[in-house]
PDB file as gemmi writes it, atoms N, CA and C in Angstrom:
CRYST1    1.000    1.000    1.000  90.00  90.00  90.00 P 1                      
ATOM      1  N   HIS A   1       0.873  -1.205   0.073  1.00  0.00           N  
ATOM      2  CA  HIS A   1      -0.044  -0.080   0.151  1.00  0.00           C  
ATOM      3  C   HIS A   1       0.766   1.269   0.174  1.00  0.00           C  
ATOM      4  N   VAL A   2       0.804   2.061  -0.709  1.00  0.00           N  
ATOM      5  CA  VAL A   2       1.827   3.232  -1.042  1.00  0.00           C  
ATOM      6  C   VAL A   2       1.448   4.229  -0.080  1.00  0.00           C  
ATOM      7  N   PHE A   3       0.239   4.037   0.404  1.00  0.00           N  
ATOM      8  CA  PHE A   3       0.032   5.450   1.292  1.00  0.00           C  
ATOM      9  C   PHE A   3       0.029   4.904   2.760  1.00  0.00           C  
ATOM     10  N   GLY A   4       0.244   3.718   3.084  1.00  0.00           N  
ATOM     11  CA  GLY A   4       0.450   3.237   4.166  1.00  0.00           C  
ATOM     12  C   GLY A   4      -0.835   2.569   4.925  1.00  0.00           C  
ATOM     13  N   ALA A   5      -1.935   2.516   4.328  1.00  0.00           N  
ATOM     14  CA  ALA A   5      -3.466   2.604   4.368  1.00  0.00           C  
ATOM     15  C   ALA A   5      -3.709   1.416   4.131  1.00  0.00           C  
ATOM     16  N   ALA A   6      -4.538   0.329   4.517  1.00  0.00           N  
ATOM     17  CA  ALA A   6      -4.930  -0.944   3.847  1.00  0.00           C  
ATOM     18  C   ALA A   6      -6.446  -0.789   3.608  1.00  0.00           C  
ATOM     19  N   CYS A   7      -6.768  -1.002   2.729  1.00  0.00           N  
ATOM     20  CA  CYS A   7      -8.601  -0.794   2.449  1.00  0.00           C  
ATOM     21  C   CYS A   7      -9.449  -1.072   3.564  1.00  0.00           C  
ATOM     22  N   ALA A   8     -10.425   0.197   3.911  1.00  0.00           N  
ATOM     23  CA  ALA A   8     -11.191  -0.301   5.408  1.00  0.00           C  
ATOM     24  C   ALA A   8     -12.050  -1.267   4.857  1.00  0.00           C  
ATOM     25  N   PHE A   9     -12.312  -1.486   3.695  1.00  0.00           N  
ATOM     26  CA  PHE A   9     -13.441  -2.381   3.151  1.00  0.00           C  
ATOM     27  C   PHE A   9     -12.636  -4.237   3.684  1.00  0.00           C  
ATOM     28  N   ARG A  10     -11.803  -3.892   3.189  1.00  0.00           N  
ATOM     29  CA  ARG A  10     -11.350  -5.221   3.432  1.00  0.00           C  
ATOM     30  C   ARG A  10     -11.097  -5.533   4.797  1.00  0.00           C  
ATOM     31  N   VAL A  11     -10.023  -4.730   5.388  1.00  0.00           N  
ATOM     32  CA  VAL A  11     -10.251  -5.023   6.649  1.00  0.00           C  
ATOM     33  C   VAL A  11     -11.484  -5.462   7.479  1.00  0.00           C  
ATOM     34  N   ARG A  12     -12.386  -4.813   7.337  1.00  0.00           N  
ATOM     35  CA  ARG A  12     -13.554  -4.584   8.057  1.00  0.00           C  
ATOM     36  C   ARG A  12     -14.463  -5.710   8.036  1.00  0.00           C  
ATOM     37  N   PHE A  13     -14.795  -6.270   6.477  1.00  0.00           N  
ATOM     38  CA  PHE A  13     -15.153  -7.652   5.830  1.00  0.00           C  
ATOM     39  C   PHE A  13     -14.423  -8.833   5.501  1.00  0.00           C  
ATOM     40  N   GLY A  14     -13.660  -8.495   5.208  1.00  0.00           N  
ATOM     41  CA  GLY A  14     -12.438  -9.747   4.681  1.00  0.00           C  
ATOM     42  C   GLY A  14     -12.358 -10.048   3.668  1.00  0.00           C  
ATOM     43  N   ILE A  15     -13.253  -9.222   2.926  1.00  0.00           N  
ATOM     44  CA  ILE A  15     -13.350  -9.434   1.567  1.00  0.00           C  
ATOM     45  C   ILE A  15     -12.994  -8.127   0.595  1.00  0.00           C  
ATOM     46  N   PRO A  16     -12.530  -8.865  -0.772  1.00  0.00           N  
ATOM     47  CA  PRO A  16     -11.854  -7.163  -1.375  1.00  0.00           C  
ATOM     48  C   PRO A  16     -13.173  -6.382  -1.909  1.00  0.00           C  
ATOM     49  N   CYS A  17     -13.086  -4.672  -1.383  1.00  0.00           N  
ATOM     50  CA  CYS A  17     -13.821  -3.647  -1.845  1.00  0.00           C  
ATOM     51  C   CYS A  17     -14.222  -4.099  -3.499  1.00  0.00           C  
ATOM     52  N   PRO A  18     -15.794  -3.466  -3.726  1.00  0.00           N  
ATOM     53  CA  PRO A  18     -15.778  -3.295  -5.298  1.00  0.00           C  
ATOM     54  C   PRO A  18     -15.002  -2.448  -6.437  1.00  0.00           C  
ATOM     55  N   ASP A  19     -13.809  -1.440  -5.669  1.00  0.00           N  
ATOM     56  CA  ASP A  19     -12.891  -1.043  -6.381  1.00  0.00           C  
ATOM     57  C   ASP A  19     -11.583  -1.345  -6.089  1.00  0.00           C  
ATOM     58  N   CYS A  20     -11.273  -2.319  -4.893  1.00  0.00           N  
ATOM     59  CA  CYS A  20     -10.170  -2.664  -5.031  1.00  0.00           C  
ATOM     60  C   CYS A  20      -9.509  -3.176  -6.454  1.00  0.00           C  
ATOM     61  N   GLY A  21      -8.291  -2.455  -6.838  1.00  0.00           N  
ATOM     62  CA  GLY A  21      -7.337  -2.574  -8.010  1.00  0.00           C  
ATOM     63  C   GLY A  21      -7.761  -2.274  -9.140  1.00  0.00           C  
ATOM     64  N   MET A  22      -9.033  -1.459  -9.355  1.00  0.00           N  
ATOM     65  CA  MET A  22      -9.571  -0.547 -10.439  1.00  0.00           C  
ATOM     66  C   MET A  22      -8.553   0.423 -10.961  1.00  0.00           C  
ATOM     67  N   THR A  23      -7.740   0.882 -10.101  1.00  0.00           N  
ATOM     68  CA  THR A  23      -6.912   2.192 -10.497  1.00  0.00           C  
ATOM     69  C   THR A  23      -5.605   1.570 -11.358  1.00  0.00           C  
ATOM     70  N   ARG A  24      -4.896   0.518 -10.312  1.00  0.00           N  
ATOM     71  CA  ARG A  24      -3.980  -0.217 -11.611  1.00  0.00           C  
ATOM     72  C   ARG A  24      -4.458  -0.766 -12.666  1.00  0.00           C  
ATOM     73  N   ALA A  25      -5.735  -1.562 -12.488  1.00  0.00           N  
ATOM     74  CA  ALA A  25      -6.158  -2.018 -13.916  1.00  0.00           C  
ATOM     75  C   ALA A  25      -6.116  -1.131 -15.107  1.00  0.00           C  
ATOM     76  N   LEU A  26      -6.742   0.026 -14.411  1.00  0.00           N  
ATOM     77  CA  LEU A  26      -7.391   1.189 -15.346  1.00  0.00           C  
ATOM     78  C   LEU A  26      -5.981   1.744 -16.262  1.00  0.00           C  
ATOM     79  N   ILE A  27      -4.752   1.996 -14.890  1.00  0.00           N  
ATOM     80  CA  ILE A  27      -3.529   2.518 -15.727  1.00  0.00           C  
ATOM     81  C   ILE A  27      -2.829   1.219 -16.692  1.00  0.00           C  
ATOM     82  N   LEU A  28      -2.711   0.129 -16.435  1.00  0.00           N  
ATOM     83  CA  LEU A  28      -2.626  -0.815 -17.055  1.00  0.00           C  
ATOM     84  C   LEU A  28      -3.031  -1.055 -18.697  1.00  0.00           C  
ATOM     85  N   ALA A  29      -4.299  -0.945 -18.708  1.00  0.00           N  
ATOM     86  CA  ALA A  29      -4.997  -0.823 -19.816  1.00  0.00           C  
ATOM     87  C   ALA A  29      -4.585   0.175 -20.688  1.00  0.00           C  
ATOM     88  N   ALA A  30      -4.701   1.283 -19.983  1.00  0.00           N  
ATOM     89  CA  ALA A  30      -4.231   2.850 -20.757  1.00  0.00           C  
ATOM     90  C   ALA A  30      -2.845   2.183 -21.464  1.00  0.00           C  
ATOM     91  N   HIS A  31      -2.061   1.498 -20.692  1.00  0.00           N  
ATOM     92  CA  HIS A  31      -0.744   1.481 -21.273  1.00  0.00           C  
ATOM     93  C   HIS A  31      -0.900  -0.050 -22.346  1.00  0.00           C  
ATOM     94  N   CYS A  32      -2.091  -0.367 -22.435  1.00  0.00           N  
ATOM     95  CA  CYS A  32      -1.839  -1.672 -23.395  1.00  0.00           C  
ATOM     96  C   CYS A  32      -1.539  -2.728 -22.867  1.00  0.00           C  
ATOM     97  N   GLU A  33      -1.499  -2.873 -21.756  1.00  0.00           N  
ATOM     98  CA  GLU A  33      -1.320  -4.077 -20.807  1.00  0.00           C  
ATOM     99  C   GLU A  33      -2.592  -4.826 -20.578  1.00  0.00           C  
ATOM    100  N   TRP A  34      -3.308  -4.998 -21.653  1.00  0.00           N  
ATOM    101  CA  TRP A  34      -4.746  -5.296 -21.434  1.00  0.00           C  
ATOM    102  C   TRP A  34      -5.016  -6.859 -20.563  1.00  0.00           C  
ATOM    103  N   LEU A  35      -4.465  -7.657 -20.864  1.00  0.00           N  
ATOM    104  CA  LEU A  35      -4.565  -8.987 -20.164  1.00  0.00           C  
ATOM    105  C   LEU A  35      -4.000  -8.753 -18.580  1.00  0.00           C  
ATOM    106  N   ARG A  36      -3.060  -8.421 -18.221  1.00  0.00           N  
ATOM    107  CA  ARG A  36      -2.825  -7.683 -16.572  1.00  0.00           C  
ATOM    108  C   ARG A  36      -3.654  -7.235 -16.332  1.00  0.00           C  
ATOM    109  N   ALA A  37      -4.505  -6.140 -16.801  1.00  0.00           N  
ATOM    110  CA  ALA A  37      -5.218  -5.338 -16.107  1.00  0.00           C  
ATOM    111  C   ALA A  37      -6.657  -6.034 -16.187  1.00  0.00           C  
ATOM    112  N   TRP A  38      -7.010  -7.089 -16.830  1.00  0.00           N  
ATOM    113  CA  TRP A  38      -7.828  -7.964 -16.545  1.00  0.00           C  
ATOM    114  C   TRP A  38      -7.654  -8.659 -15.800  1.00  0.00           C  
ATOM    115  N   ARG A  39      -6.604  -9.204 -15.355  1.00  0.00           N  
ATOM    116  CA  ARG A  39      -6.486 -10.528 -14.140  1.00  0.00           C  
ATOM    117  C   ARG A  39      -6.691  -9.660 -12.613  1.00  0.00           C  
ATOM    118  N   ILE A  40      -6.190  -8.358 -12.847  1.00  0.00           N  
ATOM    119  CA  ILE A  40      -6.195  -7.230 -11.660  1.00  0.00           C  
ATOM    120  C   ILE A  40      -7.572  -6.693 -11.297  1.00  0.00           C  
ATOM    121  N   ALA A  41      -8.153  -6.498 -12.218  1.00  0.00           N  
ATOM    122  CA  ALA A  41      -9.920  -6.055 -12.093  1.00  0.00           C  
ATOM    123  C   ALA A  41     -10.351  -6.062 -13.376  1.00  0.00           C  
ATOM    124  N   PRO A  42     -11.095  -6.738 -13.948  1.00  0.00           N  
ATOM    125  CA  PRO A  42     -11.678  -6.720 -14.937  1.00  0.00           C  
ATOM    126  C   PRO A  42     -12.528  -5.141 -15.460  1.00  0.00           C  
ATOM    127  N   GLY A  43     -12.869  -4.589 -14.255  1.00  0.00           N  
ATOM    128  CA  GLY A  43     -13.802  -3.261 -15.060  1.00  0.00           C  
ATOM    129  C   GLY A  43     -12.902  -2.067 -15.219  1.00  0.00           C  
ATOM    130  N   GLY A  44     -11.318  -2.418 -14.969  1.00  0.00           N  
ATOM    131  CA  GLY A  44     -10.868  -1.343 -15.340  1.00  0.00           C  
ATOM    132  C   GLY A  44     -10.141  -1.515 -16.734  1.00  0.00           C  
ATOM    133  N   PRO A  45     -10.355  -2.201 -17.375  1.00  0.00           N  
ATOM    134  CA  PRO A  45     -10.335  -2.424 -19.094  1.00  0.00           C  
ATOM    135  C   PRO A  45     -11.707  -2.294 -19.615  1.00  0.00           C  
ATOM    136  N   ALA A  46     -12.653  -2.509 -19.022  1.00  0.00           N  
ATOM    137  CA  ALA A  46     -13.802  -2.456 -19.597  1.00  0.00           C  
ATOM    138  C   ALA A  46     -14.319  -1.294 -19.250  1.00  0.00           C  
ATOM    139  N   LEU A  47     -14.079  -0.054 -18.338  1.00  0.00           N  
ATOM    140  CA  LEU A  47     -14.366   1.103 -17.921  1.00  0.00           C  
ATOM    141  C   LEU A  47     -13.629   1.976 -19.530  1.00  0.00           C  
ATOM    142  N   LEU A  48     -12.258   1.617 -19.634  1.00  0.00           N  
ATOM    143  CA  LEU A  48     -11.302   2.296 -20.481  1.00  0.00           C  
ATOM    144  C   LEU A  48     -12.259   2.270 -21.909  1.00  0.00           C  
ATOM    145  N   LEU A  49     -12.586   1.016 -22.349  1.00  0.00           N  
ATOM    146  CA  LEU A  49     -13.045   0.656 -23.248  1.00  0.00           C  
ATOM    147  C   LEU A  49     -14.750   1.298 -23.669  1.00  0.00           C  
ATOM    148  N   GLY A  50     -15.437   1.414 -22.662  1.00  0.00           N  
ATOM    149  CA  GLY A  50     -16.543   1.885 -22.842  1.00  0.00           C  
ATOM    150  C   GLY A  50     -16.409   3.653 -22.579  1.00  0.00           C  
ATOM    151  N   THR A  51     -15.501   4.110 -22.024  1.00  0.00           N  
ATOM    152  CA  THR A  51     -15.213   5.656 -22.205  1.00  0.00           C  
ATOM    153  C   THR A  51     -14.439   5.954 -23.539  1.00  0.00           C  
ATOM    154  N   LEU A  52     -13.666   5.071 -24.318  1.00  0.00           N  
ATOM    155  CA  LEU A  52     -13.545   5.233 -25.662  1.00  0.00           C  
ATOM    156  C   LEU A  52     -14.692   5.414 -26.337  1.00  0.00           C  
ATOM    157  N   VAL A  53     -15.796   3.702 -26.452  1.00  0.00           N  
ATOM    158  CA  VAL A  53     -16.588   3.875 -27.220  1.00  0.00           C  
ATOM    159  C   VAL A  53     -17.453   5.113 -27.194  1.00  0.00           C  
ATOM    160  N   SER A  54     -17.823   5.769 -25.877  1.00  0.00           N  
ATOM    161  CA  SER A  54     -18.856   6.940 -25.896  1.00  0.00           C  
ATOM    162  C   SER A  54     -18.262   8.288 -26.424  1.00  0.00           C  
ATOM    163  N   ALA A  55     -16.567   8.099 -26.162  1.00  0.00           N  
ATOM    164  CA  ALA A  55     -16.383   9.551 -26.799  1.00  0.00           C  
ATOM    165  C   ALA A  55     -16.152   9.236 -28.125  1.00  0.00           C  
ATOM    166  N   ALA A  56     -15.897   8.217 -29.008  1.00  0.00           N  
ATOM    167  CA  ALA A  56     -16.029   8.127 -30.158  1.00  0.00           C  
ATOM    168  C   ALA A  56     -17.592   8.403 -30.809  1.00  0.00           C  
ATOM    169  N   THR A  57     -18.428   8.008 -29.823  1.00  0.00           N  
ATOM    170  CA  THR A  57     -19.856   7.921 -30.313  1.00  0.00           C  
ATOM    171  C   THR A  57     -20.240   9.556 -30.289  1.00  0.00           C  
ATOM    172  N   VAL A  58     -20.139  10.291 -29.387  1.00  0.00           N  
ATOM    173  CA  VAL A  58     -20.156  11.604 -29.562  1.00  0.00           C  
ATOM    174  C   VAL A  58     -19.532  12.669 -30.184  1.00  0.00           C  
ATOM    175  N   THR A  59     -18.080  12.395 -30.708  1.00  0.00           N  
ATOM    176  CA  THR A  59     -17.375  12.650 -31.731  1.00  0.00           C  
ATOM    177  C   THR A  59     -18.182  12.592 -33.057  1.00  0.00           C  
ATOM    178  N   ALA A  60     -18.185  11.533 -33.130  1.00  0.00           N  
ATOM    179  CA  ALA A  60     -19.105  10.667 -34.665  1.00  0.00           C  
ATOM    180  C   ALA A  60     -20.588  11.606 -34.501  1.00  0.00           C  
ATOM    181  N   LEU A  61     -21.292  11.767 -33.425  1.00  0.00           N  
ATOM    182  CA  LEU A  61     -22.751  12.303 -33.426  1.00  0.00           C  
ATOM    183  C   LEU A  61     -22.130  13.982 -33.824  1.00  0.00           C  
ATOM    184  N   GLY A  62     -21.519  14.568 -33.002  1.00  0.00           N  
ATOM    185  CA  GLY A  62     -21.189  16.143 -33.640  1.00  0.00           C  
ATOM    186  C   GLY A  62     -20.496  16.475 -34.799  1.00  0.00           C  
ATOM    187  N   VAL A  63     -19.645  15.389 -35.462  1.00  0.00           N  
ATOM    188  CA  VAL A  63     -19.241  15.523 -36.894  1.00  0.00           C  
ATOM    189  C   VAL A  63     -20.575  15.193 -37.708  1.00  0.00           C  
ATOM    190  N   ILE A  64     -21.799  14.340 -37.337  1.00  0.00           N  
ATOM    191  CA  ILE A  64     -22.826  14.535 -38.101  1.00  0.00           C  
ATOM    192  C   ILE A  64     -23.844  15.641 -38.317  1.00  0.00           C  
ATOM    193  N   ARG A  65     -23.550  15.595 -36.655  1.00  0.00           N  
ATOM    194  CA  ARG A  65     -24.284  17.482 -36.462  1.00  0.00           C  
ATOM    195  C   ARG A  65     -23.821  18.547 -37.766  1.00  0.00           C  
ATOM    196  N   LEU A  66     -22.837  18.490 -37.603  1.00  0.00           N  
ATOM    197  CA  LEU A  66     -22.326  19.577 -38.376  1.00  0.00           C  
ATOM    198  C   LEU A  66     -22.196  19.284 -39.918  1.00  0.00           C  
ATOM    199  N   ARG A  67     -22.134  18.413 -40.765  1.00  0.00           N  
ATOM    200  CA  ARG A  67     -21.886  18.162 -42.018  1.00  0.00           C  
ATOM    201  C   ARG A  67     -22.885  17.164 -42.631  1.00  0.00           C  
ATOM    202  N   GLY A  68     -24.014  16.839 -41.641  1.00  0.00           N  
ATOM    203  CA  GLY A  68     -24.773  15.739 -42.150  1.00  0.00           C  
ATOM    204  C   GLY A  68     -26.210  16.245 -42.687  1.00  0.00           C  
ATOM    205  N   ARG A  69     -27.003  15.797 -43.168  1.00  0.00           N  
ATOM    206  CA  ARG A  69     -28.494  16.269 -43.709  1.00  0.00           C  
ATOM    207  C   ARG A  69     -29.458  15.471 -42.514  1.00  0.00           C  
ATOM    208  N   ALA A  70     -30.378  16.032 -42.140  1.00  0.00           N  
ATOM    209  CA  ALA A  70     -31.452  15.993 -41.533  1.00  0.00           C  
ATOM    210  C   ALA A  70     -31.876  14.823 -40.931  1.00  0.00           C  
ATOM    211  N   PRO A  71     -32.347  13.808 -41.891  1.00  0.00           N  
ATOM    212  CA  PRO A  71     -32.365  12.403 -42.013  1.00  0.00           C  
ATOM    213  C   PRO A  71     -31.027  11.611 -41.402  1.00  0.00           C  
ATOM    214  N   LEU A  72     -30.317  11.692 -41.383  1.00  0.00           N  
ATOM    215  CA  LEU A  72     -28.868  11.430 -40.570  1.00  0.00           C  
ATOM    216  C   LEU A  72     -28.965  11.868 -39.204  1.00  0.00           C  
ATOM    217  N   ILE A  73     -28.877  12.952 -38.992  1.00  0.00           N  
ATOM    218  CA  ILE A  73     -28.821  13.799 -37.806  1.00  0.00           C  
ATOM    219  C   ILE A  73     -29.894  13.098 -36.818  1.00  0.00           C  
ATOM    220  N   ALA A  74     -31.235  12.826 -37.260  1.00  0.00           N  
ATOM    221  CA  ALA A  74     -32.202  12.204 -36.599  1.00  0.00           C  
ATOM    222  C   ALA A  74     -31.689  11.224 -36.345  1.00  0.00           C  
ATOM    223  N   ARG A  75     -31.396  10.463 -37.318  1.00  0.00           N  
ATOM    224  CA  ARG A  75     -30.950   8.746 -36.614  1.00  0.00           C  
ATOM    225  C   ARG A  75     -29.568   8.779 -35.855  1.00  0.00           C  
ATOM    226  N   ALA A  76     -28.700   9.565 -36.247  1.00  0.00           N  
ATOM    227  CA  ALA A  76     -27.657   9.273 -35.417  1.00  0.00           C  
ATOM    228  C   ALA A  76     -28.423   9.893 -33.560  1.00  0.00           C  
ATOM    229  N   ASP A  77     -29.090  11.248 -33.866  1.00  0.00           N  
ATOM    230  CA  ASP A  77     -29.733  11.701 -32.697  1.00  0.00           C  
ATOM    231  C   ASP A  77     -30.106  10.220 -31.433  1.00  0.00           C  
ATOM    232  N   ALA A  78     -31.118   9.660 -32.435  1.00  0.00           N  
ATOM    233  CA  ALA A  78     -31.686   8.558 -31.847  1.00  0.00           C  
ATOM    234  C   ALA A  78     -30.495   7.539 -31.584  1.00  0.00           C  
ATOM    235  N   LEU A  79     -29.813   6.887 -32.304  1.00  0.00           N  
ATOM    236  CA  LEU A  79     -28.730   6.308 -32.011  1.00  0.00           C  
ATOM    237  C   LEU A  79     -27.809   6.139 -30.744  1.00  0.00           C  
ATOM    238  N   ALA A  80     -27.346   7.573 -30.856  1.00  0.00           N  
ATOM    239  CA  ALA A  80     -26.332   7.733 -29.602  1.00  0.00           C  
ATOM    240  C   ALA A  80     -26.260   7.309 -28.718  1.00  0.00           C  
ATOM    241  N   PRO A  81     -27.676   7.663 -28.100  1.00  0.00           N  
ATOM    242  CA  PRO A  81     -27.799   7.766 -26.198  1.00  0.00           C  
ATOM    243  C   PRO A  81     -28.061   5.948 -26.027  1.00  0.00           C  
ATOM    244  N   ARG A  82     -28.306   5.241 -27.208  1.00  0.00           N  
ATOM    245  CA  ARG A  82     -28.596   3.861 -26.899  1.00  0.00           C  
ATOM    246  C   ARG A  82     -27.088   3.233 -27.087  1.00  0.00           C  
ATOM    247  N   ILE A  83     -26.285   3.699 -27.695  1.00  0.00           N  
ATOM    248  CA  ILE A  83     -24.950   3.192 -27.728  1.00  0.00           C  
ATOM    249  C   ILE A  83     -24.038   3.448 -26.276  1.00  0.00           C  
ATOM    250  N   ILE A  84     -24.251   4.929 -26.032  1.00  0.00           N  
ATOM    251  CA  ILE A  84     -23.496   5.129 -24.601  1.00  0.00           C  
ATOM    252  C   ILE A  84     -23.889   4.241 -23.659  1.00  0.00           C  
ATOM    253  N   PHE A  85     -25.542   4.162 -23.670  1.00  0.00           N  
ATOM    254  CA  PHE A  85     -26.306   3.475 -22.537  1.00  0.00           C  
ATOM    255  C   PHE A  85     -25.361   1.878 -22.355  1.00  0.00           C  
ATOM    256  N   ALA A  86     -25.541   1.012 -23.701  1.00  0.00           N  
ATOM    257  CA  ALA A  86     -25.362  -0.067 -23.943  1.00  0.00           C  
ATOM    258  C   ALA A  86     -23.851  -0.070 -23.508  1.00  0.00           C  
ATOM    259  N   SER A  87     -23.084   0.549 -23.680  1.00  0.00           N  
ATOM    260  CA  SER A  87     -21.638   0.516 -23.300  1.00  0.00           C  
ATOM    261  C   SER A  87     -21.583   0.778 -21.874  1.00  0.00           C  
ATOM    262  N   ALA A  88     -22.340   1.450 -21.289  1.00  0.00           N  
ATOM    263  CA  ALA A  88     -22.345   2.073 -20.006  1.00  0.00           C  
ATOM    264  C   ALA A  88     -22.812   0.595 -19.073  1.00  0.00           C  
ATOM    265  N   THR A  89     -23.749  -0.690 -19.646  1.00  0.00           N  
ATOM    266  CA  THR A  89     -24.479  -1.067 -18.802  1.00  0.00           C  
ATOM    267  C   THR A  89     -23.374  -2.299 -18.940  1.00  0.00           C  
ATOM    268  N   ALA A  90     -22.514  -2.708 -20.161  1.00  0.00           N  
ATOM    269  CA  ALA A  90     -21.641  -3.355 -20.628  1.00  0.00           C  
ATOM    270  C   ALA A  90     -20.576  -3.292 -19.348  1.00  0.00           C  
ATOM    271  N   VAL A  91     -20.116  -1.770 -19.632  1.00  0.00           N  
ATOM    272  CA  VAL A  91     -19.158  -1.595 -18.262  1.00  0.00           C  
ATOM    273  C   VAL A  91     -19.464  -1.981 -16.603  1.00  0.00           C  
ATOM    274  N   LEU A  92     -20.646  -2.043 -16.338  1.00  0.00           N  
ATOM    275  CA  LEU A  92     -21.183  -2.079 -15.070  1.00  0.00           C  
ATOM    276  C   LEU A  92     -21.143  -3.833 -14.892  1.00  0.00           C  
ATOM    277  N   LEU A  93     -21.437  -4.305 -15.620  1.00  0.00           N  
ATOM    278  CA  LEU A  93     -21.852  -5.613 -15.674  1.00  0.00           C  
ATOM    279  C   LEU A  93     -20.448  -6.414 -15.448  1.00  0.00           C  
ATOM    280  N   VAL A  94     -19.595  -5.877 -16.627  1.00  0.00           N  
ATOM    281  CA  VAL A  94     -18.077  -6.524 -16.549  1.00  0.00           C  
ATOM    282  C   VAL A  94     -17.286  -6.240 -15.095  1.00  0.00           C  
ATOM    283  N   TRP A  95     -17.583  -4.866 -14.411  1.00  0.00           N  
ATOM    284  CA  TRP A  95     -16.977  -4.757 -13.066  1.00  0.00           C  
ATOM    285  C   TRP A  95     -18.047  -5.477 -12.063  1.00  0.00           C  
ATOM    286  N   LEU A  96     -19.339  -5.956 -11.936  1.00  0.00           N  
ATOM    287  CA  LEU A  96     -19.756  -6.522 -10.809  1.00  0.00           C  
ATOM    288  C   LEU A  96     -19.406  -7.710 -11.505  1.00  0.00           C  
ATOM    289  N   ALA A  97     -19.473  -8.381 -12.242  1.00  0.00           N  
ATOM    290  CA  ALA A  97     -18.963 -10.076 -12.612  1.00  0.00           C  
ATOM    291  C   ALA A  97     -17.086  -9.916 -11.950  1.00  0.00           C  
ATOM    292  N   GLY A  98     -16.642  -8.837 -12.131  1.00  0.00           N  
ATOM    293  CA  GLY A  98     -15.322  -9.163 -11.718  1.00  0.00           C  
ATOM    294  C   GLY A  98     -15.135  -9.327 -10.218  1.00  0.00           C  
ATOM    295  N   TRP A  99     -16.283  -7.859  -9.493  1.00  0.00           N  
ATOM    296  CA  TRP A  99     -15.991  -7.900  -8.106  1.00  0.00           C  
ATOM    297  C   TRP A  99     -16.348  -9.259  -7.471  1.00  0.00           C  
ATOM    298  N   ILE A 100     -17.597 -10.135  -8.031  1.00  0.00           N  
ATOM    299  CA  ILE A 100     -18.449 -11.091  -7.654  1.00  0.00           C  
ATOM    300  C   ILE A 100     -17.309 -12.327  -6.967  1.00  0.00           C  
ATOM    301  N   ALA A 101     -16.667 -12.040  -8.369  1.00  0.00           N  
ATOM    302  CA  ALA A 101     -15.376 -13.280  -8.616  1.00  0.00           C  
ATOM    303  C   ALA A 101     -14.031 -13.393  -7.848  1.00  0.00           C  
ATOM    304  N   ALA A 102     -14.042 -11.919  -7.716  1.00  0.00           N  
ATOM    305  CA  ALA A 102     -12.667 -11.707  -6.271  1.00  0.00           C  
ATOM    306  C   ALA A 102     -13.146 -11.687  -4.755  1.00  0.00           C  
ATOM    307  N   VAL A 103     -14.685 -11.930  -5.043  1.00  0.00           N  
ATOM    308  CA  VAL A 103     -14.982 -12.136  -3.352  1.00  0.00           C  
ATOM    309  C   VAL A 103     -15.458 -13.514  -3.376  1.00  0.00           C  
ATOM    310  N   ALA A 104     -15.759 -13.995  -4.548  1.00  0.00           N  
ATOM    311  CA  ALA A 104     -15.669 -15.458  -4.451  1.00  0.00           C  
ATOM    312  C   ALA A 104     -14.203 -16.478  -4.088  1.00  0.00           C  
ATOM    313  N   ARG A 105     -13.409 -16.009  -5.078  1.00  0.00           N  
ATOM    314  CA  ARG A 105     -11.819 -16.096  -4.853  1.00  0.00           C  
ATOM    315  C   ARG A 105     -11.611 -15.860  -3.415  1.00  0.00           C  
ATOM    316  N   ALA A 106     -11.643 -14.737  -3.003  1.00  0.00           N  
ATOM    317  CA  ALA A 106     -11.234 -14.405  -1.246  1.00  0.00           C  
ATOM    318  C   ALA A 106     -11.970 -15.222  -0.159  1.00  0.00           C  
ATOM    319  N   LEU A 107     -13.171 -15.805  -0.474  1.00  0.00           N  
ATOM    320  CA  LEU A 107     -13.931 -16.801   0.475  1.00  0.00           C  
ATOM    321  C   LEU A 107     -13.802 -18.216   0.436  1.00  0.00           C  
ATOM    322  N   ALA A 108     -13.223 -17.995  -1.091  1.00  0.00           N  
ATOM    323  CA  ALA A 108     -12.712 -19.558  -1.211  1.00  0.00           C  
ATOM    324  C   ALA A 108     -11.272 -19.915  -0.491  1.00  0.00           C  
ATOM    325  N   ALA A 109     -10.361 -18.776  -0.179  1.00  0.00           N  
ATOM    326  CA  ALA A 109      -9.075 -19.094   0.654  1.00  0.00           C  
ATOM    327  C   ALA A 109      -8.851 -18.975   1.552  1.00  0.00           C  
ATOM    328  N   ARG A 110     -10.262 -18.515   2.489  1.00  0.00           N  
ATOM    329  CA  ARG A 110     -10.446 -18.984   3.883  1.00  0.00           C  
ATOM    330  C   ARG A 110     -10.272 -19.754   4.780  1.00  0.00           C  
TER     331      ARG A 110                                                      
END                                                                             
């Protein structure tokens, strides 16, 4: 522990907290070390990918609004929120599944 303090959740309950490892996993994913990041906390790489998908969607929507015709703009306006919602839902599910797996490993190690 860099700051000399253990995770209060882990100390109190004896299992990893939902965010344990997320910062390291996110940094590793940003450095393209996807497998190492996934092993630490699957939510980290998922969060990075979800953020990139959402950013690309918003960027594409902006370009379409600047250069597109009305029917294309209407389709993009309808599709963009769905893509962003789906990406956020996928990130949440991967993060939750990763935490459940970490808790199961911690309980099995007892």
